[in-house]
């Protein structure tokens, strides 16, 4: 009978950039971690680790889910604390990419490993089999590669690489830990140089560099072309190199050049002279504040390859090329890029062509199937679609023909022909409902150690197979896993559906409510839908879960949509404003994420104040309906939960949030205050924390958060800020969110759930507390830190949260606080400066300080 494997404690060896951040993410997941490094030559022996921990506090975005998490990392050195390794279930080595240094460390620590300890290297591309040789032979079955991507908290990918002796059950145990405990997407890679993601991602960068030079394009122009227009991160190509570090990139390229001598693209595994010069000068990118880009004052400068000097970054995309890039479908986009003679267009087609070509020939050597390659690139480099997904979406046969023609014409970076399976006239793609293409079929293990060269057996398409997804039990927790093009998805059976939302179930007694508005914004129709969903769930289901099929949970209210709704009632906004705002919204694709909840109904203030107040009252009613429903209501948060989205979630019985949930009441951004129950809820939570004592110290902090529009940058911080309660849950893998929400719903119903009793007596800080908060704001106003209108907004928030014009300690009920919310919201909505803020936000997507 197999025994359960639990990772109770982890050691990370090496307190460099990656080691320290891996340790940080381990404690994010509540895993006690020891961070080792060499003893300092002078002073405190743990100074190297302590300095690394201090550096973690300065990084932005933070590797820590909450600043307090750092206290769970124990500093250690090899001289004094090596015995502590015996108590660790997992040891991750993350020192510099030198085989000799790593081997020396392995020999040093091997005698101190526990009997069941897994030892894994975080190498980004060195041979796992070669590293394993430094281990005693009887320990190699517990050794493997575990490659995190930088930054470890935010990058979803971890590559898992076995050596020849690694036991399969060990890999299964480690994959389960990585997926569910650390929230990662795991891809099993072969022991080839740079594994999968770096192999493809770095080649893509090399191809981009090669064709940029061939078409004489500036580095900033290349970045403008290869970022979000292609479904890739804003940092695109060369900004990404600055973030990664030019020295790190150089090391990865050198690894490819030294170890892939027989590769058809070997001559391209080289760095241009300008990049070598930057590395020699110590201009390594973001970490040295100078690399390909340099910030001078408030301006961004870029290296000009013609002058070898920096110039102001001023990228320009040709209008015709820009029109092509705006095309949504890959088939039309790639066809137009190939046909357009403009150098920018030809550059993009050439880069796509060579990446497709490279992936087709390298697939058999580096990955078990096309799914692993596409996910590795998506999760490791932040692409929206993997290379094979793009090829498939663009029409496999059409693109294969274009690639083959360019190879024959000598236009490609390599003259190696496409493999026979890629040119198979019956092929329509790589991903199907049955699985993803694997060119070596079921006998994939025989090529596990093959790094380069072509296998003649693989030229026969009949040797191929389609591999289904992993059947590890951990993946049963992912009811709707990350999906590839060609994989069908069915989101249960519909109970009822409108244009704005859908209520559905998966065959059990739990109803699921999903919004179908853009950014899952909240409209008047969504309010109606939520009220109807609660009624339906109470009649026919045991629980109701608010869960979106894609993040975010909700960016607040859709201001423009509600403006149009008001116009249809016969109360039009100021002449010409609606048309201007429609155009502006289309340009910036803005959905009041910065304005949140009831900002979406501000339109009516221009001429229909009673309508606004009715919608505010309905919003408050909806929040209370979620709170006091006869069945448990669960808010399953992922991504943004701002304004009204935050208010909805706080009123549910439980919140189940992914770690990367960004939660806050941000209505001040458009000159308003939370009026869907947000101010009321935080006032109530302050009273609960006071436990019969002075409410004001607790209220003061919540007031500041709302008045400053502060957003929690993790679910852990949201708990610290009071948006999550101690009973709310945090999930690290977003694809397990619905599973955990359902489990929580079942746990609540198993105890004969009853809604909370409505509090009749809530102590408030009264006019004394309000006066104290106003005095603090007056100091900020006189110091020039806030505007007069900021002060007026803050005064109304203070009055609302303190319970209005009553004595300190007075007892009020929920409706009293809700009435104050609504009254002060209505006062703000009629002011010219609030209207100006809203209009500015709609037009520019940025808040206005007035």
mmCIF file with all atom_site columns, N, CA, C and O in Angstrom, residues 688-731:
data_model
loop_
_atom_site.group_PDB
_atom_site.id
_atom_site.type_symbol
_atom_site.label_atom_id
_atom_site.label_alt_id
_atom_site.label_comp_id
_atom_site.label_asym_id
_atom_site.label_entity_id
_atom_site.label_seq_id
_atom_site.pdbx_PDB_ins_code
_atom_site.Cartn_x
_atom_site.Cartn_y
_atom_site.Cartn_z
_atom_site.occupancy
_atom_site.B_iso_or_equiv
_atom_site.pdbx_formal_charge
_atom_site.auth_seq_id
_atom_site.auth_comp_id
_atom_site.auth_asym_id
_atom_site.auth_atom_id
_atom_site.pdbx_PDB_model_num
ATOM 1   N N  . UNK A 1 688 ? -17.429 45.044 15.153 1.00 0.00 ? 688 UNK A N  1
ATOM 2   C CA . UNK A 1 688 ? -17.195 43.662 15.568 1.00 0.00 ? 688 UNK A CA 1
ATOM 3   C C  . UNK A 1 688 ? -15.794 43.481 16.148 1.00 0.00 ? 688 UNK A C  1
ATOM 4   O O  . UNK A 1 688 ? -15.604 42.787 17.149 1.00 0.00 ? 688 UNK A O  1
ATOM 5   N N  . UNK A 1 689 ? -14.812 44.119 15.518 1.00 0.00 ? 689 UNK A N  1
ATOM 6   C CA . UNK A 1 689 ? -13.445 44.007 16.024 1.00 0.00 ? 689 UNK A CA 1
ATOM 7   C C  . UNK A 1 689 ? -13.284 44.696 17.375 1.00 0.00 ? 689 UNK A C  1
ATOM 8   O O  . UNK A 1 689 ? -12.449 44.300 18.196 1.00 0.00 ? 689 UNK A O  1
ATOM 9   N N  . UNK A 1 690 ? -14.072 45.736 17.606 1.00 0.00 ? 690 UNK A N  1
ATOM 10  C CA . UNK A 1 690 ? -13.971 46.472 18.875 1.00 0.00 ? 690 UNK A CA 1
ATOM 11  C C  . UNK A 1 690 ? -14.452 45.633 20.057 1.00 0.00 ? 690 UNK A C  1
ATOM 12  O O  . UNK A 1 690 ? -14.055 45.888 21.205 1.00 0.00 ? 690 UNK A O  1
ATOM 13  N N  . UNK A 1 691 ? -15.312 44.664 19.825 1.00 0.00 ? 691 UNK A N  1
ATOM 14  C CA . UNK A 1 691 ? -15.811 43.748 20.871 1.00 0.00 ? 691 UNK A CA 1
ATOM 15  C C  . UNK A 1 691 ? -16.354 44.522 22.088 1.00 0.00 ? 691 UNK A C  1
ATOM 16  O O  . UNK A 1 691 ? -16.008 44.224 23.238 1.00 0.00 ? 691 UNK A O  1
ATOM 17  N N  . UNK A 1 692 ? -17.123 45.533 21.834 1.00 0.00 ? 692 UNK A N  1
ATOM 18  C CA . UNK A 1 692 ? -17.709 46.311 22.913 1.00 0.00 ? 692 UNK A CA 1
ATOM 19  C C  . UNK A 1 692 ? -16.848 47.464 23.377 1.00 0.00 ? 692 UNK A C  1
ATOM 20  O O  . UNK A 1 692 ? -17.292 48.289 24.186 1.00 0.00 ? 692 UNK A O  1
ATOM 21  N N  . UNK A 1 693 ? -15.621 47.581 22.874 1.00 0.00 ? 693 UNK A N  1
ATOM 22  C CA . UNK A 1 693 ? -14.737 48.684 23.230 1.00 0.00 ? 693 UNK A CA 1
ATOM 23  C C  . UNK A 1 693 ? -14.875 49.843 22.260 1.00 0.00 ? 693 UNK A C  1
ATOM 24  O O  . UNK A 1 693 ? -15.891 49.979 21.565 1.00 0.00 ? 693 UNK A O  1
ATOM 25  N N  . UNK A 1 694 ? -13.831 50.641 22.189 1.00 0.00 ? 694 UNK A N  1
ATOM 26  C CA . UNK A 1 694 ? -13.836 51.831 21.342 1.00 0.00 ? 694 UNK A CA 1
ATOM 27  C C  . UNK A 1 694 ? -13.782 51.423 19.874 1.00 0.00 ? 694 UNK A C  1
ATOM 28  O O  . UNK A 1 694 ? -12.848 50.743 19.434 1.00 0.00 ? 694 UNK A O  1
ATOM 29  N N  . UNK A 1 695 ? -14.753 51.838 19.107 1.00 0.00 ? 695 UNK A N  1
ATOM 30  C CA . UNK A 1 695 ? -14.833 51.490 17.692 1.00 0.00 ? 695 UNK A CA 1
ATOM 31  C C  . UNK A 1 695 ? -13.805 52.261 16.868 1.00 0.00 ? 695 UNK A C  1
ATOM 32  O O  . UNK A 1 695 ? -13.280 51.752 15.871 1.00 0.00 ? 695 UNK A O  1
ATOM 33  N N  . UNK A 1 696 ? -13.492 53.469 17.272 1.00 0.00 ? 696 UNK A N  1
ATOM 34  C CA . UNK A 1 696 ? -12.772 54.398 16.399 1.00 0.00 ? 696 UNK A CA 1
ATOM 35  C C  . UNK A 1 696 ? -11.414 53.873 15.911 1.00 0.00 ? 696 UNK A C  1
ATOM 36  O O  . UNK A 1 696 ? -11.107 54.031 14.721 1.00 0.00 ? 696 UNK A O  1
ATOM 37  N N  . UNK A 1 697 ? -10.549 53.282 16.762 1.00 0.00 ? 697 UNK A N  1
ATOM 38  C CA . UNK A 1 697 ? -9.244  52.830 16.250 1.00 0.00 ? 697 UNK A CA 1
ATOM 39  C C  . UNK A 1 697 ? -9.373  51.860 15.076 1.00 0.00 ? 697 UNK A C  1
ATOM 40  O O  . UNK A 1 697 ? -8.545  51.890 14.154 1.00 0.00 ? 697 UNK A O  1
ATOM 41  N N  . UNK A 1 698 ? -10.379 51.008 15.108 1.00 0.00 ? 698 UNK A N  1
ATOM 42  C CA . UNK A 1 698 ? -10.574 50.059 14.012 1.00 0.00 ? 698 UNK A CA 1
ATOM 43  C C  . UNK A 1 698 ? -11.197 50.750 12.806 1.00 0.00 ? 698 UNK A C  1
ATOM 44  O O  . UNK A 1 698 ? -10.821 50.483 11.656 1.00 0.00 ? 698 UNK A O  1
ATOM 45  N N  . UNK A 1 699 ? -12.108 51.661 13.052 1.00 0.00 ? 699 UNK A N  1
ATOM 46  C CA . UNK A 1 699 ? -12.777 52.374 11.976 1.00 0.00 ? 699 UNK A CA 1
ATOM 47  C C  . UNK A 1 699 ? -11.812 53.271 11.203 1.00 0.00 ? 699 UNK A C  1
ATOM 48  O O  . UNK A 1 699 ? -11.914 53.412 9.981  1.00 0.00 ? 699 UNK A O  1
ATOM 49  N N  . UNK A 1 700 ? -10.872 53.854 11.922 1.00 0.00 ? 700 UNK A N  1
ATOM 50  C CA . UNK A 1 700 ? -9.924  54.790 11.307 1.00 0.00 ? 700 UNK A CA 1
ATOM 51  C C  . UNK A 1 700 ? -9.169  54.143 10.159 1.00 0.00 ? 700 UNK A C  1
ATOM 52  O O  . UNK A 1 700 ? -8.997  54.740 9.092  1.00 0.00 ? 700 UNK A O  1
ATOM 53  N N  . UNK A 1 701 ? -8.743  52.915 10.381 1.00 0.00 ? 701 UNK A N  1
ATOM 54  C CA . UNK A 1 701 ? -7.982  52.222 9.333  1.00 0.00 ? 701 UNK A CA 1
ATOM 55  C C  . UNK A 1 701 ? -8.864  51.947 8.126  1.00 0.00 ? 701 UNK A C  1
ATOM 56  O O  . UNK A 1 701 ? -8.457  52.138 6.977  1.00 0.00 ? 701 UNK A O  1
ATOM 57  N N  . UNK A 1 702 ? -10.083 51.474 8.355  1.00 0.00 ? 702 UNK A N  1
ATOM 58  C CA . UNK A 1 702 ? -10.981 51.188 7.246  1.00 0.00 ? 702 UNK A CA 1
ATOM 59  C C  . UNK A 1 702 ? -11.356 52.460 6.498  1.00 0.00 ? 702 UNK A C  1
ATOM 60  O O  . UNK A 1 702 ? -11.470 52.460 5.257  1.00 0.00 ? 702 UNK A O  1
ATOM 61  N N  . UNK A 1 703 ? -11.535 53.558 7.229  1.00 0.00 ? 703 UNK A N  1
ATOM 62  C CA . UNK A 1 703 ? -11.830 54.842 6.590  1.00 0.00 ? 703 UNK A CA 1
ATOM 63  C C  . UNK A 1 703 ? -10.698 55.231 5.639  1.00 0.00 ? 703 UNK A C  1
ATOM 64  O O  . UNK A 1 703 ? -10.932 55.654 4.501  1.00 0.00 ? 703 UNK A O  1
ATOM 65  N N  . UNK A 1 704 ? -9.468  55.071 6.107  1.00 0.00 ? 704 UNK A N  1
ATOM 66  C CA . UNK A 1 704 ? -8.320  55.464 5.280  1.00 0.00 ? 704 UNK A CA 1
ATOM 67  C C  . UNK A 1 704 ? -8.284  54.653 3.991  1.00 0.00 ? 704 UNK A C  1
ATOM 68  O O  . UNK A 1 704 ? -8.009  55.192 2.920  1.00 0.00 ? 704 UNK A O  1
ATOM 69  N N  . UNK A 1 705 ? -8.564  53.364 4.091  1.00 0.00 ? 705 UNK A N  1
ATOM 70  C CA . UNK A 1 705 ? -8.555  52.513 2.902  1.00 0.00 ? 705 UNK A CA 1
ATOM 71  C C  . UNK A 1 705 ? -9.564  52.987 1.864  1.00 0.00 ? 705 UNK A C  1
ATOM 72  O O  . UNK A 1 705 ? -9.261  53.056 0.669  1.00 0.00 ? 705 UNK A O  1
ATOM 73  N N  . UNK A 1 706 ? -10.762 53.325 2.329  1.00 0.00 ? 706 UNK A N  1
ATOM 74  C CA . UNK A 1 706 ? -11.816 53.754 1.398  1.00 0.00 ? 706 UNK A CA 1
ATOM 75  C C  . UNK A 1 706 ? -11.517 55.151 0.860  1.00 0.00 ? 706 UNK A C  1
ATOM 76  O O  . UNK A 1 706 ? -11.657 55.418 -0.338 1.00 0.00 ? 706 UNK A O  1
ATOM 77  N N  . UNK A 1 707 ? -11.092 56.060 1.739  1.00 0.00 ? 707 UNK A N  1
ATOM 78  C CA . UNK A 1 707 ? -10.830 57.442 1.326  1.00 0.00 ? 707 UNK A CA 1
ATOM 79  C C  . UNK A 1 707 ? -9.663  57.538 0.360  1.00 0.00 ? 707 UNK A C  1
ATOM 80  O O  . UNK A 1 707 ? -9.617  58.437 -0.486 1.00 0.00 ? 707 UNK A O  1
ATOM 81  N N  . UNK A 1 708 ? -8.711  56.602 0.471  1.00 0.00 ? 708 UNK A N  1
ATOM 82  C CA . UNK A 1 708 ? -7.550  56.604 -0.429 1.00 0.00 ? 708 UNK A CA 1
ATOM 83  C C  . UNK A 1 708 ? -7.750  55.657 -1.614 1.00 0.00 ? 708 UNK A C  1
ATOM 84  O O  . UNK A 1 708 ? -6.888  55.578 -2.487 1.00 0.00 ? 708 UNK A O  1
ATOM 85  N N  . UNK A 1 709 ? -8.858  54.945 -1.629 1.00 0.00 ? 709 UNK A N  1
ATOM 86  C CA . UNK A 1 709 ? -9.106  54.007 -2.732 1.00 0.00 ? 709 UNK A CA 1
ATOM 87  C C  . UNK A 1 709 ? -8.074  52.902 -2.787 1.00 0.00 ? 709 UNK A C  1
ATOM 88  O O  . UNK A 1 709 ? -7.688  52.444 -3.871 1.00 0.00 ? 709 UNK A O  1
ATOM 89  N N  . UNK A 1 710 ? -7.626  52.426 -1.630 1.00 0.00 ? 710 UNK A N  1
ATOM 90  C CA . UNK A 1 710 ? -6.566  51.423 -1.586 1.00 0.00 ? 710 UNK A CA 1
ATOM 91  C C  . UNK A 1 710 ? -7.068  50.054 -2.053 1.00 0.00 ? 710 UNK A C  1
ATOM 92  O O  . UNK A 1 710 ? -8.175  49.639 -1.717 1.00 0.00 ? 710 UNK A O  1
ATOM 93  N N  . UNK A 1 711 ? -6.232  49.375 -2.816 1.00 0.00 ? 711 UNK A N  1
ATOM 94  C CA . UNK A 1 711 ? -6.553  48.041 -3.324 1.00 0.00 ? 711 UNK A CA 1
ATOM 95  C C  . UNK A 1 711 ? -5.568  47.044 -2.737 1.00 0.00 ? 711 UNK A C  1
ATOM 96  O O  . UNK A 1 711 ? -4.350  47.256 -2.786 1.00 0.00 ? 711 UNK A O  1
ATOM 97  N N  . UNK A 1 712 ? -6.081  45.959 -2.179 1.00 0.00 ? 712 UNK A N  1
ATOM 98  C CA . UNK A 1 712 ? -5.222  44.886 -1.668 1.00 0.00 ? 712 UNK A CA 1
ATOM 99  C C  . UNK A 1 712 ? -4.568  44.186 -2.849 1.00 0.00 ? 712 UNK A C  1
ATOM 100 O O  . UNK A 1 712 ? -5.243  43.775 -3.792 1.00 0.00 ? 712 UNK A O  1
ATOM 101 N N  . UNK A 1 713 ? -3.245  44.031 -2.797 1.00 0.00 ? 713 UNK A N  1
ATOM 102 C CA . UNK A 1 713 ? -2.515  43.435 -3.915 1.00 0.00 ? 713 UNK A CA 1
ATOM 103 C C  . UNK A 1 713 ? -2.347  41.924 -3.775 1.00 0.00 ? 713 UNK A C  1
ATOM 104 O O  . UNK A 1 713 ? -1.535  41.319 -4.471 1.00 0.00 ? 713 UNK A O  1
ATOM 105 N N  . UNK A 1 714 ? -3.115  41.327 -2.895 1.00 0.00 ? 714 UNK A N  1
ATOM 106 C CA . UNK A 1 714 ? -3.209  39.881 -2.783 1.00 0.00 ? 714 UNK A CA 1
ATOM 107 C C  . UNK A 1 714 ? -4.384  39.580 -1.878 1.00 0.00 ? 714 UNK A C  1
ATOM 108 O O  . UNK A 1 714 ? -4.864  40.454 -1.139 1.00 0.00 ? 714 UNK A O  1
ATOM 109 N N  . UNK A 1 715 ? -4.842  38.347 -1.908 1.00 0.00 ? 715 UNK A N  1
ATOM 110 C CA . UNK A 1 715 ? -5.934  37.970 -1.008 1.00 0.00 ? 715 UNK A CA 1
ATOM 111 C C  . UNK A 1 715 ? -5.482  38.008 0.445  1.00 0.00 ? 715 UNK A C  1
ATOM 112 O O  . UNK A 1 715 ? -6.271  38.316 1.342  1.00 0.00 ? 715 UNK A O  1
ATOM 113 N N  . UNK A 1 716 ? -4.208  37.717 0.690  1.00 0.00 ? 716 UNK A N  1
ATOM 114 C CA . UNK A 1 716 ? -3.685  37.800 2.058  1.00 0.00 ? 716 UNK A CA 1
ATOM 115 C C  . UNK A 1 716 ? -3.742  39.233 2.567  1.00 0.00 ? 716 UNK A C  1
ATOM 116 O O  . UNK A 1 716 ? -4.119  39.488 3.717  1.00 0.00 ? 716 UNK A O  1
ATOM 117 N N  . UNK A 1 717 ? -3.350  40.186 1.727  1.00 0.00 ? 717 UNK A N  1
ATOM 118 C CA . UNK A 1 717 ? -3.438  41.591 2.126  1.00 0.00 ? 717 UNK A CA 1
ATOM 119 C C  . UNK A 1 717 ? -4.893  42.015 2.292  1.00 0.00 ? 717 UNK A C  1
ATOM 120 O O  . UNK A 1 717 ? -5.212  42.832 3.159  1.00 0.00 ? 717 UNK A O  1
ATOM 121 N N  . UNK A 1 718 ? -5.781  41.450 1.477  1.00 0.00 ? 718 UNK A N  1
ATOM 122 C CA . UNK A 1 718 ? -7.209  41.755 1.629  1.00 0.00 ? 718 UNK A CA 1
ATOM 123 C C  . UNK A 1 718 ? -7.712  41.286 2.988  1.00 0.00 ? 718 UNK A C  1
ATOM 124 O O  . UNK A 1 718 ? -8.557  41.943 3.605  1.00 0.00 ? 718 UNK A O  1
ATOM 125 N N  . UNK A 1 719 ? -7.179  40.178 3.470  1.00 0.00 ? 719 UNK A N  1
ATOM 126 C CA . UNK A 1 719 ? -7.549  39.731 4.815  1.00 0.00 ? 719 UNK A CA 1
ATOM 127 C C  . UNK A 1 719 ? -7.005  40.700 5.857  1.00 0.00 ? 719 UNK A C  1
ATOM 128 O O  . UNK A 1 719 ? -7.688  41.069 6.806  1.00 0.00 ? 719 UNK A O  1
ATOM 129 N N  . UNK A 1 720 ? -5.752  41.130 5.664  1.00 0.00 ? 720 UNK A N  1
ATOM 130 C CA . UNK A 1 720 ? -5.161  42.108 6.588  1.00 0.00 ? 720 UNK A CA 1
ATOM 131 C C  . UNK A 1 720 ? -5.967  43.405 6.614  1.00 0.00 ? 720 UNK A C  1
ATOM 132 O O  . UNK A 1 720 ? -6.077  44.058 7.651  1.00 0.00 ? 720 UNK A O  1
ATOM 133 N N  . UNK A 1 721 ? -6.521  43.780 5.452  1.00 0.00 ? 721 UNK A N  1
ATOM 134 C CA . UNK A 1 721 ? -7.255  45.043 5.326  1.00 0.00 ? 721 UNK A CA 1
ATOM 135 C C  . UNK A 1 721 ? -8.725  44.911 5.721  1.00 0.00 ? 721 UNK A C  1
ATOM 136 O O  . UNK A 1 721 ? -9.454  45.903 5.700  1.00 0.00 ? 721 UNK A O  1
ATOM 137 N N  . UNK A 1 722 ? -9.162  43.708 6.048  1.00 0.00 ? 722 UNK A N  1
ATOM 138 C CA . UNK A 1 722 ? -10.534 43.526 6.513  1.00 0.00 ? 722 UNK A CA 1
ATOM 139 C C  . UNK A 1 722 ? -11.539 43.183 5.440  1.00 0.00 ? 722 UNK A C  1
ATOM 140 O O  . UNK A 1 722 ? -12.720 43.004 5.746  1.00 0.00 ? 722 UNK A O  1
ATOM 141 N N  . UNK A 1 723 ? -11.126 43.084 4.170  1.00 0.00 ? 723 UNK A N  1
ATOM 142 C CA . UNK A 1 723 ? -12.059 42.723 3.111  1.00 0.00 ? 723 UNK A CA 1
ATOM 143 C C  . UNK A 1 723 ? -12.388 41.229 3.156  1.00 0.00 ? 723 UNK A C  1
ATOM 144 O O  . UNK A 1 723 ? -13.481 40.823 2.770  1.00 0.00 ? 723 UNK A O  1
ATOM 145 N N  . UNK A 1 724 ? -11.439 40.418 3.607  1.00 0.00 ? 724 UNK A N  1
ATOM 146 C CA . UNK A 1 724 ? -11.676 39.008 3.858  1.00 0.00 ? 724 UNK A CA 1
ATOM 147 C C  . UNK A 1 724 ? -11.741 38.781 5.361  1.00 0.00 ? 724 UNK A C  1
ATOM 148 O O  . UNK A 1 724 ? -10.978 39.397 6.119  1.00 0.00 ? 724 UNK A O  1
ATOM 149 N N  . UNK A 1 725 ? -12.631 37.896 5.788  1.00 0.00 ? 725 UNK A N  1
ATOM 150 C CA . UNK A 1 725 ? -12.747 37.541 7.193  1.00 0.00 ? 725 UNK A CA 1
ATOM 151 C C  . UNK A 1 725 ? -11.870 36.329 7.498  1.00 0.00 ? 725 UNK A C  1
ATOM 152 O O  . UNK A 1 725 ? -11.428 35.627 6.576  1.00 0.00 ? 725 UNK A O  1
ATOM 153 N N  . UNK A 1 726 ? -11.629 36.034 8.771  1.00 0.00 ? 726 UNK A N  1
ATOM 154 C CA . UNK A 1 726 ? -10.837 34.841 9.114  1.00 0.00 ? 726 UNK A CA 1
ATOM 155 C C  . UNK A 1 726 ? -11.436 33.556 8.554  1.00 0.00 ? 726 UNK A C  1
ATOM 156 O O  . UNK A 1 726 ? -10.704 32.616 8.246  1.00 0.00 ? 726 UNK A O  1
ATOM 157 N N  . UNK A 1 727 ? -12.748 33.498 8.396  1.00 0.00 ? 727 UNK A N  1
ATOM 158 C CA . UNK A 1 727 ? -13.401 32.291 7.894  1.00 0.00 ? 727 UNK A CA 1
ATOM 159 C C  . UNK A 1 727 ? -13.322 32.146 6.383  1.00 0.00 ? 727 UNK A C  1
ATOM 160 O O  . UNK A 1 727 ? -13.632 31.078 5.834  1.00 0.00 ? 727 UNK A O  1
ATOM 161 N N  . UNK A 1 728 ? -12.926 33.196 5.667  1.00 0.00 ? 728 UNK A N  1
ATOM 162 C CA . UNK A 1 728 ? -12.805 33.127 4.213  1.00 0.00 ? 728 UNK A CA 1
ATOM 163 C C  . UNK A 1 728 ? -11.553 32.344 3.830  1.00 0.00 ? 728 UNK A C  1
ATOM 164 O O  . UNK A 1 728 ? -10.577 32.291 4.573  1.00 0.00 ? 728 UNK A O  1
ATOM 165 N N  . UNK A 1 729 ? -11.568 31.737 2.647  1.00 0.00 ? 729 UNK A N  1
ATOM 166 C CA . UNK A 1 729 ? -10.491 30.852 2.217  1.00 0.00 ? 729 UNK A CA 1
ATOM 167 C C  . UNK A 1 729 ? -9.670  31.470 1.085  1.00 0.00 ? 729 UNK A C  1
ATOM 168 O O  . UNK A 1 729 ? -10.192 32.223 0.268  1.00 0.00 ? 729 UNK A O  1
ATOM 169 N N  . UNK A 1 730 ? -8.395  31.087 1.042  1.00 0.00 ? 730 UNK A N  1
ATOM 170 C CA . UNK A 1 730 ? -7.506  31.534 -0.029 1.00 0.00 ? 730 UNK A CA 1
ATOM 171 C C  . UNK A 1 730 ? -6.973  30.304 -0.761 1.00 0.00 ? 730 UNK A C  1
ATOM 172 O O  . UNK A 1 730 ? -6.510  29.345 -0.139 1.00 0.00 ? 730 UNK A O  1
ATOM 173 N N  . UNK A 1 731 ? -7.066  30.336 -2.083 1.00 0.00 ? 731 UNK A N  1
ATOM 174 C CA . UNK A 1 731 ? -6.657  29.230 -2.946 1.00 0.00 ? 731 UNK A CA 1
ATOM 175 C C  . UNK A 1 731 ? -5.501  29.714 -3.815 1.00 0.00 ? 731 UNK A C  1
ATOM 176 O O  . UNK A 1 731 ? -5.568  30.806 -4.376 1.00 0.00 ? 731 UNK A O  1
#
